[in-house]
PDB file of C-alpha atoms in Angstrom:
ATOM      1  CA  MET B   2     -13.335  22.968 -29.120  1.00  0.00           C
ATOM      2  CA  LEU B   3     -14.945  23.788 -26.007  1.00  0.00           C
ATOM      3  CA  ASN B   4     -12.788  23.946 -22.829  1.00  0.00           C
ATOM      4  CA  LYS B   5     -12.425  21.121 -20.126  1.00  0.00           C
ATOM      5  CA  PHE B   6     -13.323  22.152 -16.818  1.00  0.00           C
ATOM      6  CA  LYS B   7     -12.674  21.213 -13.058  1.00  0.00           C
ATOM      7  CA  LEU B   8     -15.981  21.705 -10.893  1.00  0.00           C
ATOM      8  CA  THR B   9     -15.814  21.813  -7.132  1.00  0.00           C
ATOM      9  CA  ILE B  10     -19.057  21.566  -5.206  1.00  0.00           C
ATOM     10  CA  ASN B  11     -18.371  22.124  -1.537  1.00  0.00           C
ATOM     11  CA  ASP B  12     -15.327  19.753  -1.082  1.00  0.00           C
ATOM     12  CA  LYS B  13     -16.302  17.306  -4.009  1.00  0.00           C
ATOM     13  CA  VAL B  14     -14.260  17.430  -7.382  1.00  0.00           C
ATOM     14  CA  TYR B  15     -15.534  16.810 -10.733  1.00  0.00           C
ATOM     15  CA  LEU B  16     -13.674  16.695 -13.797  1.00  0.00           C
ATOM     16  CA  SER B  17     -14.806  16.940 -17.474  1.00  0.00           C
ATOM     17  CA  PRO B  18     -16.503  14.937 -19.132  1.00  0.00           C
ATOM     18  CA  THR B  19     -18.608  14.095 -15.802  1.00  0.00           C
ATOM     19  CA  ILE B  20     -19.644  17.753 -15.457  1.00  0.00           C
ATOM     20  CA  THR B  21     -22.947  18.334 -16.924  1.00  0.00           C
ATOM     21  CA  LYS B  22     -25.344  21.273 -17.231  1.00  0.00           C
ATOM     22  CA  GLU B  23     -27.637  19.517 -14.884  1.00  0.00           C
ATOM     23  CA  LEU B  24     -24.905  18.881 -12.154  1.00  0.00           C
ATOM     24  CA  ILE B  25     -24.116  22.635 -12.141  1.00  0.00           C
ATOM     25  CA  VAL B  26     -27.879  23.668 -12.004  1.00  0.00           C
ATOM     26  CA  ASN B  27     -28.599  21.315  -9.302  1.00  0.00           C
ATOM     27  CA  ALA B  28     -25.661  22.442  -7.247  1.00  0.00           C
ATOM     28  CA  LEU B  29     -26.537  25.989  -7.606  1.00  0.00           C
ATOM     29  CA  ARG B  30     -30.289  25.199  -6.671  1.00  0.00           C
ATOM     30  CA  ASN B  31     -29.279  23.094  -3.671  1.00  0.00           C
ATOM     31  CA  LYS B  32     -29.507  24.913  -0.468  1.00  0.00           C
ATOM     32  CA  GLU B  33     -26.907  22.946   1.241  1.00  0.00           C
ATOM     33  CA  THR B  34     -24.303  23.938  -1.342  1.00  0.00           C
ATOM     34  CA  GLU B  35     -21.940  26.205   0.408  1.00  0.00           C
ATOM     35  CA  PHE B  36     -19.763  27.124  -2.599  1.00  0.00           C
ATOM     36  CA  ILE B  37     -19.236  26.154  -6.194  1.00  0.00           C
ATOM     37  CA  ILE B  38     -16.079  26.660  -8.281  1.00  0.00           C
ATOM     38  CA  LEU B  39     -16.029  26.204 -11.973  1.00  0.00           C
ATOM     39  CA  GLU B  40     -12.360  26.300 -13.391  1.00  0.00           C
ATOM     40  CA  PRO B  41     -11.605  26.071 -17.177  1.00  0.00           C
ATOM     41  CA  LYS B  42      -8.508  24.113 -18.228  1.00  0.00           C
ATOM     42  CA  GLU B  43      -7.542  27.104 -20.477  1.00  0.00           C
ATOM     43  CA  PRO B  44      -8.561  30.588 -19.263  1.00  0.00           C
ATOM     44  CA  ILE B  45     -11.834  31.994 -20.881  1.00  0.00           C
ATOM     45  CA  HIS B  46     -10.936  35.722 -21.933  1.00  0.00           C
ATOM     46  CA  THR B  47      -8.179  35.657 -19.260  1.00  0.00           C
ATOM     47  CA  SER B  48     -10.531  34.399 -16.652  1.00  0.00           C
ATOM     48  CA  LEU B  49      -9.150  31.893 -14.430  1.00  0.00           C
ATOM     49  CA  TYR B  50     -12.375  30.546 -12.634  1.00  0.00           C
ATOM     50  CA  MET B  51     -15.778  31.550 -11.463  1.00  0.00           C
ATOM     51  CA  GLN B  52     -17.173  30.808  -8.078  1.00  0.00           C
ATOM     52  CA  TYR B  53     -20.410  31.246  -6.045  1.00  0.00           C
ATOM     53  CA  ALA B  54     -20.777  31.513  -2.262  1.00  0.00           C
ATOM     54  CA  ALA B  55     -23.395  34.127  -1.352  1.00  0.00           C
ATOM     55  CA  THR B  56     -21.734  36.224  -4.117  1.00  0.00           C
ATOM     56  CA  ILE B  57     -20.470  35.518  -7.510  1.00  0.00           C
ATOM     57  CA  GLU B  58     -16.984  35.981  -8.242  1.00  0.00           C
ATOM     58  CA  ILE B  59     -14.579  35.966 -11.125  1.00  0.00           C
ATOM     59  CA  ARG B  60     -10.828  36.122 -11.602  1.00  0.00           C
ATOM     60  CA  PHE B  61      -8.669  37.402 -14.439  1.00  0.00           C
ATOM     61  CA  LEU B  62      -4.972  37.233 -14.998  1.00  0.00           C
ATOM     62  CA  SER B  63      -3.587  39.248 -17.828  1.00  0.00           C
ATOM     63  CA  ALA B  64      -0.736  38.376 -19.893  1.00  0.00           C
ATOM     64  CA  GLU B  65       1.585  40.703 -17.827  1.00  0.00           C
ATOM     65  CA  GLY B  66       0.489  38.761 -14.747  1.00  0.00           C
ATOM     66  CA  LYS B  67      -1.784  41.312 -13.240  1.00  0.00           C
ATOM     67  CA  MET B  68      -4.904  39.797 -11.349  1.00  0.00           C
ATOM     68  CA  ARG B  69      -8.333  41.387 -11.073  1.00  0.00           C
ATOM     69  CA  HIS B  70     -11.032  39.873  -9.082  1.00  0.00           C
ATOM     70  CA  TYR B  71     -14.596  40.935  -9.169  1.00  0.00           C
ATOM     71  CA  SER B  72     -17.722  40.210  -7.064  1.00  0.00           C
ATOM     72  CA  TYR B  73     -21.261  40.519  -7.723  1.00  0.00           C
ATOM     73  CA  ILE B  74     -24.362  40.004  -5.484  1.00  0.00           C
ATOM     74  CA  PRO B  75     -26.901  38.313  -7.800  1.00  0.00           C
ATOM     75  CA  GLU B  76     -30.634  39.398  -8.263  1.00  0.00           C
ATOM     76  CA  ASN B  77     -31.886  35.798  -8.179  1.00  0.00           C
ATOM     77  CA  GLU B  78     -31.171  32.184  -8.495  1.00  0.00           C
ATOM     78  CA  ASP B  79     -31.835  32.232 -12.302  1.00  0.00           C
ATOM     79  CA  GLU B  80     -29.150  35.059 -12.900  1.00  0.00           C
ATOM     80  CA  ILE B  81     -26.451  32.840 -11.202  1.00  0.00           C
ATOM     81  CA  ILE B  82     -27.417  29.781 -13.226  1.00  0.00           C
ATOM     82  CA  VAL B  83     -27.463  31.856 -16.466  1.00  0.00           C
ATOM     83  CA  PHE B  84     -23.788  33.086 -15.568  1.00  0.00           C
ATOM     84  CA  PHE B  85     -22.505  29.816 -14.955  1.00  0.00           C
ATOM     85  CA  LEU B  86     -23.928  28.164 -17.865  1.00  0.00           C
ATOM     86  CA  ASP B  87     -22.670  30.784 -20.235  1.00  0.00           C
ATOM     87  CA  TYR B  88     -19.253  30.133 -18.641  1.00  0.00           C
ATOM     88  CA  PHE B  89     -19.462  26.480 -18.988  1.00  0.00           C
ATOM     89  CA  GLU B  90     -21.346  26.033 -22.238  1.00  0.00           C
ATOM     90  CA  LYS B  91     -20.304  29.003 -24.149  1.00  0.00           C
ATOM     91  CA  ASN B  92     -16.773  29.863 -22.813  1.00  0.00           C
ATOM     92  CA  LYS B  93     -18.606  33.299 -22.165  1.00  0.00           C
ATOM     93  CA  VAL B  94     -17.548  35.592 -19.135  1.00  0.00           C
ATOM     94  CA  PRO B  95     -20.291  37.820 -17.719  1.00  0.00           C
ATOM     95  CA  ASN B  96     -20.358  41.432 -18.343  1.00  0.00           C
ATOM     96  CA  ILE B  97     -18.630  42.745 -15.257  1.00  0.00           C
ATOM     97  CA  GLU B  98     -19.386  46.348 -15.801  1.00  0.00           C
ATOM     98  CA  ASN B  99     -21.468  46.773 -12.692  1.00  0.00           C
ATOM     99  CA  TRP B 100     -19.573  44.129 -10.587  1.00  0.00           C
ATOM    100  CA  THR B 101     -17.290  45.440  -7.605  1.00  0.00           C
ATOM    101  CA  ASP B 102     -13.760  45.199  -8.244  1.00  0.00           C
ATOM    102  CA  ILE B 103     -12.229  43.463  -4.914  1.00  0.00           C
ATOM    103  CA  SER B 104      -8.793  42.962  -6.299  1.00  0.00           C
ATOM    104  CA  ALA B 105      -7.097  44.904  -3.624  1.00  0.00           C
ATOM    105  CA  SER B 106      -8.433  42.633  -1.050  1.00  0.00           C
ATOM    106  CA  PHE B 107      -6.141  39.707  -2.436  1.00  0.00           C
ATOM    107  CA  ARG B 108      -2.962  41.806  -2.618  1.00  0.00           C
ATOM    108  CA  PRO B 109      -0.279  41.725   0.289  1.00  0.00           C
ATOM    109  CA  ASN B 110      -0.322  44.907   2.292  1.00  0.00           C
ATOM    110  CA  PHE B 111       2.669  47.253   2.262  1.00  0.00           C
ATOM    111  CA  PHE B 112       4.466  45.634   5.371  1.00  0.00           C
ATOM    112  CA  GLN B 113       3.988  41.977   3.881  1.00  0.00           C
ATOM    113  CA  ARG B 114       5.349  43.029   0.589  1.00  0.00           C
ATOM    114  CA  LEU B 115       8.515  44.591   2.491  1.00  0.00           C
ATOM    115  CA  ALA B 116       8.912  41.625   4.672  1.00  0.00           C
ATOM    116  CA  GLN B 117       8.876  39.374   1.649  1.00  0.00           C
ATOM    117  CA  LYS B 118      11.448  41.589  -0.222  1.00  0.00           C
ATOM    118  CA  PHE B 119      13.888  41.335   2.599  1.00  0.00           C
ATOM    119  CA  LYS B 120      13.416  37.447   2.807  1.00  0.00           C
ATOM    120  CA  HIS B 121      14.906  37.115  -0.616  1.00  0.00           C
TER     121      HIS B 121
END
């Protein structure tokens, strides 16, 4: 059984089964689309979502709770569409071997972590 999804295009939210291949492709081709986020109900190979807003990003969360976040600047519009349709239709994550790991930019810095520790 394929996953159910939540699709956010700019500020509009769609839920399965109203999400279609055509809706995704049209949103990615529309020059007025600022961002698109595709979230599976169940993680796809530990991936929580894929998003596009100038770059493609994907986030993973391991069973141990370790978050990894990757970014990729696509070659062209067709490449973006393939990534999103594979994710949506095949529950397939892209090969992230050449993507940039930007996980550290989402972690609180040392002083923030220290302040949080003393709050508890």
